[in-house]
Coordinates of C-alpha atoms in Angstrom, one line a residue:
Chain R
M2 CA -20.6 15.5 8.1
A3 CA -20.7 16.0 11.9
S4 CA -23.7 16.3 14.2
E5 CA -24.1 18.3 17.3
T6 CA -23.0 15.3 19.3
G7 CA -19.6 15.4 17.6
L8 CA -20.3 12.1 15.9
K9 CA -19.7 11.8 12.2
R10 CA -22.5 10.9 9.8
T11 CA -22.3 9.0 6.6
P12 CA -23.9 10.2 3.4
L13 CA -26.7 7.7 4.1
F14 CA -27.6 9.2 7.5
D15 CA -31.0 10.6 6.4
L16 CA -31.9 7.4 4.6
H17 CA -31.2 5.4 7.7
L18 CA -33.6 7.6 9.7
E19 CA -36.2 7.3 7.0
L20 CA -35.9 3.5 7.1
G21 CA -36.5 3.6 10.8
A22 CA -33.0 2.6 11.9
K23 CA -32.0 2.7 15.5
M24 CA -28.8 4.8 15.5
V25 CA -25.9 4.3 17.9
P26 CA -22.4 5.8 18.4
F27 CA -19.8 3.5 16.8
A28 CA -16.1 4.4 16.5
G29 CA -16.9 8.1 16.4
W30 CA -19.8 7.7 13.9
E31 CA -23.5 7.7 14.3
M32 CA -24.5 4.3 12.7
P33 CA -27.5 2.1 12.3
V34 CA -27.4 -0.8 14.7
Q35 CA -30.7 -2.2 13.4
Y36 CA -33.8 -1.5 11.4
P37 CA -37.4 -2.3 12.2
M38 CA -36.9 -5.9 10.9
G39 CA -34.6 -6.6 13.9
V40 CA -31.2 -8.2 14.2
L41 CA -32.3 -11.8 14.0
K42 CA -34.4 -11.4 10.8
E43 CA -31.8 -9.0 9.2
H44 CA -29.2 -11.7 9.8
L45 CA -31.3 -14.5 8.3
H46 CA -32.3 -12.2 5.4
T47 CA -28.7 -11.7 4.5
R48 CA -28.0 -15.4 4.4
A49 CA -31.2 -16.1 2.4
A50 CA -31.3 -13.1 -0.1
A51 CA -29.2 -9.9 0.1
G52 CA -28.4 -7.4 2.8
L53 CA -27.2 -3.8 2.2
F54 CA -24.8 -2.4 4.7
D55 CA -23.6 1.1 5.1
V56 CA -19.9 0.8 5.9
S57 CA -18.9 4.3 4.9
H58 CA -17.4 4.8 8.4
M59 CA -14.5 2.6 7.3
G60 CA -11.3 4.3 6.1
Q61 CA -10.5 4.3 2.4
V62 CA -6.9 5.1 1.5
I63 CA -5.0 5.2 -1.8
L64 CA -1.2 4.6 -2.1
P65 CA 0.8 5.1 -5.3
A66 CA 1.7 1.9 -7.2
G67 CA 5.3 2.6 -6.3
A68 CA 4.5 2.2 -2.6
V69 CA 4.5 -1.6 -2.7
A70 CA 7.8 -2.1 -1.0
A71 CA 7.0 0.6 1.6
L72 CA 3.7 -1.0 2.4
E73 CA 5.3 -4.4 2.6
A74 CA 7.6 -3.0 5.4
L75 CA 4.4 -2.6 7.5
V76 CA 2.5 -5.8 6.8
P77 CA 3.6 -9.5 6.8
V78 CA 1.8 -9.9 3.5
D79 CA 2.9 -10.4 -0.1
V80 CA 1.8 -7.2 -1.7
A81 CA 4.3 -7.3 -4.6
G82 CA 2.8 -10.6 -5.7
L83 CA -0.8 -9.3 -5.6
G84 CA -2.1 -9.6 -9.2
L85 CA -3.7 -6.8 -11.1
N86 CA -7.3 -6.3 -9.9
R87 CA -6.9 -8.6 -7.0
Q88 CA -7.5 -7.9 -3.3
R89 CA -5.8 -9.5 -0.3
Y90 CA -6.4 -9.5 3.5
A91 CA -3.6 -7.9 5.5
M92 CA -2.7 -6.5 8.9
F93 CA -0.4 -3.8 10.2
T94 CA 1.9 -5.3 12.8
D95 CA 3.9 -3.6 15.6
A96 CA 7.4 -4.2 16.7
A97 CA 6.2 -6.7 19.3
G98 CA 4.3 -8.7 16.7
G99 CA 0.9 -7.5 17.8
I100 CA -1.8 -6.3 15.4
L101 CA -2.4 -2.5 14.9
D102 CA -5.3 -3.1 12.5
D103 CA -6.5 -5.5 9.9
L104 CA -7.3 -4.3 6.4
M105 CA -7.9 -5.1 2.8
V106 CA -5.4 -4.2 0.1
A107 CA -6.3 -4.1 -3.6
N108 CA -4.0 -3.8 -6.6
R109 CA -5.9 -1.3 -8.8
G110 CA -3.1 -1.0 -11.4
D111 CA -1.8 2.6 -11.0
H112 CA -2.5 2.6 -7.3
L113 CA -3.2 0.4 -4.2
F114 CA -6.6 0.8 -2.5
L115 CA -6.8 0.1 1.2
V116 CA -9.9 -0.3 3.4
V117 CA -9.2 0.0 7.2
N118 CA -11.3 -0.1 10.3
A119 CA -13.1 3.1 11.3
A120 CA -11.8 3.0 14.9
C121 CA -8.2 2.7 13.6
A122 CA -8.5 4.9 10.5
E123 CA -6.8 8.0 12.0
A124 CA -3.9 6.0 13.6
D125 CA -3.5 4.0 10.4
S126 CA -3.3 7.2 8.3
A127 CA -0.6 8.6 10.6
H128 CA 1.3 5.2 10.5
L129 CA 1.1 5.1 6.7
R130 CA 2.2 8.7 6.3
A131 CA 5.2 8.1 8.5
H132 CA 6.4 5.3 6.4
V133 CA 4.9 5.5 2.9
P134 CA 5.2 8.4 0.4
G135 CA 2.1 9.6 -1.4
V136 CA -0.7 8.5 1.1
E137 CA -4.1 9.9 0.0
V138 CA -7.0 9.5 2.5
I139 CA -10.3 9.4 0.7
A140 CA -12.9 11.5 2.4
D141 CA -15.5 12.0 -0.4
R142 CA -16.5 8.4 -1.1
A143 CA -19.1 6.3 0.6
L144 CA -18.7 2.5 1.1
L145 CA -21.6 0.1 0.8
A146 CA -21.6 -3.7 1.1
L147 CA -24.2 -5.9 -0.6
Q148 CA -24.0 -9.4 0.8
G149 CA -25.8 -12.7 0.4
P150 CA -26.7 -15.3 -2.3
A151 CA -28.9 -12.8 -4.2
A152 CA -26.2 -10.0 -4.1
E153 CA -24.9 -10.8 -7.6
T154 CA -28.4 -10.9 -9.2
A155 CA -29.4 -7.6 -7.5
L156 CA -26.2 -5.7 -8.2
A157 CA -25.9 -6.9 -11.8
R158 CA -29.2 -5.2 -12.6
L159 CA -27.4 -1.9 -11.9
V160 CA -23.9 -2.9 -12.9
P161 CA -23.9 -6.0 -15.2
G162 CA -20.1 -6.3 -15.1
V163 CA -20.1 -7.6 -11.5
A164 CA -21.4 -11.0 -12.6
A165 CA -18.0 -11.9 -14.2
M166 CA -16.1 -11.0 -11.0
R167 CA -14.6 -13.7 -8.7
F168 CA -14.1 -13.7 -5.0
M169 CA -11.4 -11.1 -4.0
E170 CA -11.4 -9.5 -7.4
V171 CA -11.7 -5.8 -7.8
A172 CA -13.0 -3.8 -10.8
T173 CA -13.9 -0.2 -11.7
L174 CA -17.4 -0.1 -13.2
V175 CA -19.8 2.8 -14.0
W176 CA -23.4 3.3 -12.8
E177 CA -25.2 6.3 -14.3
G178 CA -22.0 8.2 -14.8
A179 CA -20.6 7.4 -11.2
E180 CA -17.4 5.5 -10.9
L181 CA -17.7 2.5 -8.6
W182 CA -14.7 0.8 -7.1
I183 CA -16.1 -2.7 -6.5
S184 CA -14.6 -5.7 -4.8
R185 CA -16.2 -9.2 -4.6
S186 CA -15.7 -9.6 -0.8
G187 CA -17.3 -8.9 2.5
Y188 CA -17.6 -9.6 6.2
T189 CA -20.4 -12.0 6.4
G190 CA -19.1 -15.3 4.9
E191 CA -21.6 -14.9 2.1
D192 CA -20.9 -14.1 -1.6
G193 CA -21.1 -10.4 -2.0
F194 CA -19.6 -7.0 -2.9
E195 CA -18.2 -3.9 -1.4
I196 CA -18.8 -0.8 -3.4
S197 CA -16.9 2.5 -3.0
L198 CA -18.7 5.4 -4.7
P199 CA -18.8 9.2 -4.7
E200 CA -20.6 10.3 -1.6
G201 CA -23.2 12.4 -3.5
R202 CA -24.3 9.3 -5.4
A203 CA -24.5 6.9 -2.5
E204 CA -28.1 7.6 -1.5
G205 CA -29.5 7.1 -5.0
F206 CA -27.5 3.9 -5.4
A207 CA -28.7 2.6 -2.1
R208 CA -32.3 3.4 -2.9
A209 CA -32.0 1.7 -6.3
L210 CA -30.8 -1.5 -4.5
L211 CA -33.4 -1.2 -1.7
A212 CA -36.2 -1.0 -4.3
M213 CA -35.4 -4.6 -5.2
A214 CA -37.3 -7.4 -3.5
E215 CA -34.2 -9.3 -2.5
V216 CA -32.5 -6.4 -0.8
A217 CA -33.1 -5.2 2.8
P218 CA -31.0 -2.8 4.9
I219 CA -28.9 -4.4 7.5
G220 CA -27.4 -2.8 10.7
L221 CA -24.3 -3.3 12.7
G222 CA -26.0 -5.8 15.0
A223 CA -26.5 -8.4 12.3
R224 CA -23.1 -7.5 10.8
D225 CA -21.6 -8.6 14.0
S226 CA -23.5 -11.9 14.3
L227 CA -22.9 -12.6 10.6
R228 CA -19.1 -12.1 10.8
L229 CA -18.9 -14.1 14.1
E230 CA -20.7 -17.1 12.5
A231 CA -18.3 -16.8 9.6
G232 CA -15.4 -17.0 12.1
L233 CA -14.1 -13.6 11.1
C234 CA -12.1 -11.4 13.5
L235 CA -13.3 -8.1 14.9
Y236 CA -10.5 -5.7 15.5
G237 CA -10.3 -4.4 19.1
H238 CA -12.0 -7.6 20.3
D239 CA -10.6 -10.8 18.7
I240 CA -7.3 -9.1 17.5
D241 CA -5.4 -6.2 18.9
T242 CA -1.8 -5.2 19.9
T243 CA -1.8 -8.1 22.4
T244 CA -2.4 -10.8 19.8
S245 CA -0.1 -11.8 17.0
P246 CA -1.4 -12.9 13.6
V247 CA -0.3 -16.5 14.2
E248 CA -2.0 -16.7 17.6
A249 CA -5.1 -15.2 15.9
G250 CA -5.1 -18.0 13.3
L251 CA -4.3 -15.6 10.5
A252 CA -1.1 -17.4 9.3
W253 CA -3.0 -18.1 6.1
A254 CA -2.7 -14.4 5.3
I255 CA 1.1 -14.5 5.5
Q256 CA 2.2 -15.7 2.1
K257 CA 5.3 -17.8 1.4
A258 CA 7.3 -14.8 0.1
R259 CA 7.3 -13.2 3.5
R260 CA 8.0 -16.3 5.5
A261 CA 11.4 -17.7 6.4
E262 CA 13.3 -18.6 3.2
G263 CA 10.7 -16.7 1.1
A264 CA 11.8 -14.2 -1.6
R265 CA 11.2 -11.3 0.8
A266 CA 11.3 -13.1 4.2
G267 CA 10.6 -10.9 7.2
G268 CA 11.2 -7.2 6.9
F269 CA 7.9 -6.3 8.6
P270 CA 7.4 -5.1 12.3
G271 CA 7.5 -8.0 14.7
A272 CA 9.0 -10.3 12.1
E273 CA 11.2 -12.1 14.7
R274 CA 8.3 -13.2 16.9
I275 CA 5.9 -13.9 14.0
L276 CA 8.4 -16.0 12.0
A277 CA 9.3 -17.9 15.2
E278 CA 5.6 -18.6 15.9
L279 CA 5.1 -19.8 12.3
A280 CA 8.0 -22.2 12.8
Q281 CA 7.3 -23.4 16.3
G282 CA 3.6 -22.8 16.7
P283 CA 2.2 -20.2 19.2
A284 CA 1.6 -20.9 22.9
R285 CA -2.1 -19.9 22.6
R286 CA -4.4 -19.6 19.7
R287 CA -7.8 -18.2 18.8
V288 CA -10.4 -21.0 18.8
G289 CA -14.1 -21.4 18.2
L290 CA -16.3 -22.4 21.1
R291 CA -19.8 -24.0 21.0
P292 CA -21.6 -23.9 24.4
E293 CA -23.4 -27.1 25.1
G294 CA -26.4 -25.2 26.5
R295 CA -28.4 -22.3 25.1
A296 CA -26.9 -19.5 27.1
P297 CA -24.6 -17.2 25.1
M298 CA -21.0 -16.7 26.4
R299 CA -20.3 -13.1 25.8
E300 CA -17.0 -11.2 25.5
G301 CA -15.0 -11.4 28.7
T302 CA -16.4 -14.8 29.8
E303 CA -13.5 -16.7 31.5
I304 CA -12.8 -20.3 30.3
F305 CA -11.6 -23.0 32.7
A306 CA -10.4 -26.6 32.3
E307 CA -12.6 -27.9 35.1
E308 CA -16.1 -27.4 36.4
S309 CA -14.7 -25.9 39.6
G310 CA -11.4 -24.5 40.8
G311 CA -8.3 -23.8 38.8
A312 CA -7.1 -20.7 37.0
A313 CA -8.7 -19.4 33.9
L314 CA -7.2 -20.7 30.7
G315 CA -8.3 -17.7 28.7
R316 CA -11.3 -15.6 27.9
V317 CA -13.9 -15.1 25.3
T318 CA -13.1 -12.2 22.9
S319 CA -16.5 -12.3 20.9
G320 CA -19.5 -14.3 21.8
G321 CA -23.2 -14.3 21.1
F322 CA -26.0 -16.1 19.5
G323 CA -25.8 -17.3 15.9
P324 CA -29.2 -17.0 14.2
S325 CA -28.2 -19.3 11.3
I326 CA -26.8 -22.1 13.5
N327 CA -29.6 -21.4 16.0
A328 CA -27.1 -21.8 18.9
P329 CA -24.7 -19.7 20.9
M330 CA -21.1 -19.4 19.6
A331 CA -17.9 -17.7 20.8
M332 CA -14.2 -17.1 20.1
A333 CA -11.5 -17.3 22.7
Y334 CA -7.8 -17.5 23.1
L335 CA -6.8 -20.8 24.7
P336 CA -3.6 -22.8 25.1
A337 CA -2.6 -24.3 21.8
T338 CA -2.3 -27.7 23.5
L339 CA -6.1 -27.9 23.7
T340 CA -7.5 -29.5 20.5
E341 CA -10.8 -29.3 18.7
G342 CA -13.5 -31.3 20.5
T343 CA -12.0 -30.6 24.0
L344 CA -14.6 -29.8 26.6
V345 CA -13.9 -26.8 28.7
Y346 CA -16.1 -24.5 30.9
G347 CA -17.2 -21.0 30.6
E348 CA -18.2 -19.1 33.7
V349 CA -21.5 -17.2 33.2
R350 CA -23.1 -15.4 36.2
G351 CA -20.9 -17.3 38.6
K352 CA -21.7 -20.8 37.2
R353 CA -19.5 -22.8 34.9
H354 CA -21.2 -24.2 31.8
P355 CA -19.7 -26.8 29.5
V356 CA -18.5 -25.5 26.1
R357 CA -16.6 -27.4 23.4
I358 CA -13.7 -26.2 21.2
A359 CA -15.1 -26.3 17.7
P360 CA -14.0 -25.6 14.2
M361 CA -14.7 -22.3 12.5
P362 CA -16.4 -21.0 10.6
F363 CA -19.6 -21.9 12.5
H364 CA -21.6 -21.3 9.4
P365 CA -19.9 -22.4 6.1
H366 CA -18.6 -19.7 3.7
S367 CA -20.2 -19.4 0.3
Y368 CA -17.7 -17.3 -1.6
K369 CA -17.7 -17.4 -5.4
R370 CA -14.1 -18.5 -6.1
Chain Q
M28 CA -58.2 -8.3 36.4
T29 CA -55.6 -6.0 37.9
I30 CA -52.4 -5.3 35.9
K31 CA -49.6 -3.3 37.3
F32 CA -46.3 -2.1 35.9
T33 CA -42.8 -1.7 37.5
E34 CA -40.1 0.8 36.8
E35 CA -38.0 -2.2 35.7
H36 CA -40.5 -2.7 32.8
E37 CA -42.2 -5.7 34.2
W38 CA -46.0 -6.3 34.1
L39 CA -47.7 -7.9 37.1
R40 CA -51.1 -9.5 36.7
V41 CA -53.1 -10.8 39.7
E42 CA -54.7 -14.2 39.4
G43 CA -56.4 -15.2 42.6
D44 CA -53.6 -15.3 45.3
L45 CA -50.9 -15.4 42.6
V46 CA -49.0 -12.7 40.8
V47 CA -48.0 -13.5 37.2
V48 CA -44.9 -11.7 35.9
G49 CA -43.7 -10.8 32.5
I50 CA -41.9 -8.0 30.7
T51 CA -43.6 -5.1 28.8
E52 CA -43.7 -4.6 25.1
H53 CA -41.4 -1.6 25.6
A54 CA -38.9 -3.8 27.3
S55 CA -39.0 -6.4 24.7
E56 CA -38.5 -3.8 22.0
Q57 CA -35.5 -2.4 23.8
L58 CA -34.0 -5.8 24.4
G59 CA -34.4 -6.9 20.8
D60 CA -34.8 -10.5 19.7
V61 CA -34.7 -12.8 22.8
V62 CA -32.6 -15.9 22.3
F63 CA -32.4 -17.4 25.7
V64 CA -34.4 -17.4 29.0
E65 CA -33.2 -18.8 32.3
L66 CA -36.1 -19.4 34.7
P67 CA -36.0 -19.9 38.5
E68 CA -36.8 -23.2 40.2
P69 CA -40.4 -23.5 41.4
G70 CA -40.4 -23.4 45.2
T71 CA -37.7 -20.7 45.4
K72 CA -38.4 -18.1 48.0
V73 CA -37.5 -14.7 46.7
A74 CA -37.2 -11.2 48.2
K75 CA -38.0 -8.0 46.3
G76 CA -35.1 -7.0 44.1
D77 CA -33.6 -10.5 43.8
E78 CA -32.4 -11.3 40.2
I79 CA -34.5 -14.4 39.4
C80 CA -34.6 -14.7 35.6
V81 CA -32.0 -14.0 32.9
I82 CA -33.0 -12.8 29.5
E83 CA -30.4 -13.0 26.7
S84 CA -31.2 -11.1 23.5
V85 CA -29.1 -10.9 20.4
K86 CA -27.6 -7.7 22.0
A87 CA -27.1 -8.4 25.7
A88 CA -28.1 -10.1 28.9
S89 CA -30.5 -8.6 31.4
D90 CA -32.3 -9.7 34.5
I91 CA -35.8 -9.9 35.8
L92 CA -36.0 -8.8 39.4
A93 CA -38.5 -10.2 41.9
P94 CA -41.1 -7.3 42.1
V95 CA -42.2 -8.3 45.6
D96 CA -41.4 -10.8 48.3
G97 CA -42.9 -14.2 47.8
E98 CA -42.4 -17.8 46.5
I99 CA -42.1 -18.9 42.9
V100 CA -44.8 -21.5 42.3
E101 CA -44.8 -22.0 38.5
V102 CA -42.5 -21.1 35.6
N103 CA -43.4 -20.8 31.9
E104 CA -41.2 -23.6 30.4
A105 CA -42.5 -22.7 26.9
L106 CA -40.1 -19.7 27.0
S107 CA -37.1 -22.0 27.4
D108 CA -38.0 -23.8 24.2
N109 CA -39.1 -20.7 22.3
P110 CA -37.6 -17.5 23.7
A111 CA -39.0 -15.6 20.7
L112 CA -42.4 -15.7 22.4
V113 CA -41.2 -12.8 24.5
N114 CA -41.0 -10.6 21.4
E115 CA -44.0 -12.0 19.7
D116 CA -46.5 -11.6 22.6
P117 CA -44.9 -9.8 25.5
L118 CA -48.1 -9.6 27.5
G119 CA -48.8 -13.3 26.9
A120 CA -45.3 -14.5 27.5
W121 CA -45.4 -14.8 31.3
F122 CA -42.1 -15.8 33.0
F123 CA -43.3 -17.0 36.4
K124 CA -46.2 -17.0 38.9
M125 CA -45.5 -16.2 42.5
K126 CA -47.4 -16.6 45.7
V127 CA -47.4 -13.3 47.5
E128 CA -48.1 -13.0 51.2
D129 CA -49.1 -9.4 51.1
M130 CA -50.9 -8.3 48.0
E131 CA -50.8 -4.7 49.3
Q132 CA -47.2 -4.7 48.1
L133 CA -48.6 -4.3 44.6
D134 CA -50.4 -1.0 45.4
A135 CA -47.2 0.9 45.0
F136 CA -46.8 0.0 41.3
M137 CA -47.9 1.9 38.3
S138 CA -51.2 1.6 36.5
E139 CA -51.1 1.1 32.7
E140 CA -51.8 4.8 32.2
D141 CA -49.0 5.8 34.6
Y142 CA -46.6 3.4 32.9
K143 CA -47.4 4.9 29.5
D144 CA -46.4 8.3 30.9
F145 CA -43.3 6.8 32.5
I146 CA -41.9 5.5 29.2
G147 CA -43.0 8.7 27.6

């Protein structure tokens, strides 16, 4: 659905308004950035109970089961080795070894199910169509995420089968005659689920969840602080065509089969650079930063080795305040020679403030493995 | 007690020969949850329009500008320890008190009624 502003609307648009959401343009969509609860409390609610997110703006794509090899030619990921009803994190790379988008790939038996970023969805579809036969872009399904320690309890009241799922497992389950494509995954560091369902059933399903005491609606504002605390990358900020998967600290997503001497080594765009970086280590890498003071260091903040003088070592790609850690946090690309614990300086409003290279996630993950 | 409002969404309250400055409820709602406040040094002489405080919310950073010429005489340290006060009680959460040489500078600002019209 499109509005007069040319922005697309999800099937939950009217519900967002009814819930008092503040709507903002995001990647061509009109999306809720926060509800009356506010970003801080929405964030904390998700970590304490369960948060419901409308992520229907994200792209949903189906590939035939026979497209495994064609998809593997676009991603440095072992798709052939992905078990039935399992999901895996992946990224489309370009010839220079940069990242075109990051995505989830699920093996749903007779097909592969992909979820891609809204801002990249059109380019991803074109990219897939150019290289993979039988690409089907899903335009009639909503996507919701239910995240937090109470997510299982809440969702199981509607769909009991979810209780048996493990982290990164996918299943097809039925709620009042509607087919749900569920994965136990998310973008908050919490246990939780992502649920693809027919667009006409999305509002009823969301209302059934929101009627539960544990569940509150959560906007894009808290989605961002939750994923940043969890150390997860945001495409277009922490990763893009100028960063390689290895620089981005995503080497864990490149399985043995696609590495040098693996069963299907290389054979993806940018393999030469990416395999060389895996072998020798990258010159720079994405690191976590914990400012010593209380002032957040936002995206674009330049990082220096010294309190004055010298050239910038790198810059912050995402930064803000972490409600659960009750402190500012950031990610930046810095020379790989700088180890965890190193004190560097971030320049905020013309003044350099001490900031320490810190491990990620900033807030521990609590996946149900 | 006189209270005035600026187009930058600050409130100004006259206390004797001092002007107490904070941000309006409207501003605090627009900012969202405040997580960090940087206050000026008492004794700082400021000119109208100088950026003298930084407010960081979960969304973004913004400034408080000096509404008039004067000297900062006191700052509200409680905001450094608990920035959420700005959201909880915007009219109570003062940022600084300034000594103003010419109180007539305040005449140009909006009354509460005018401010309500201004934010529509």
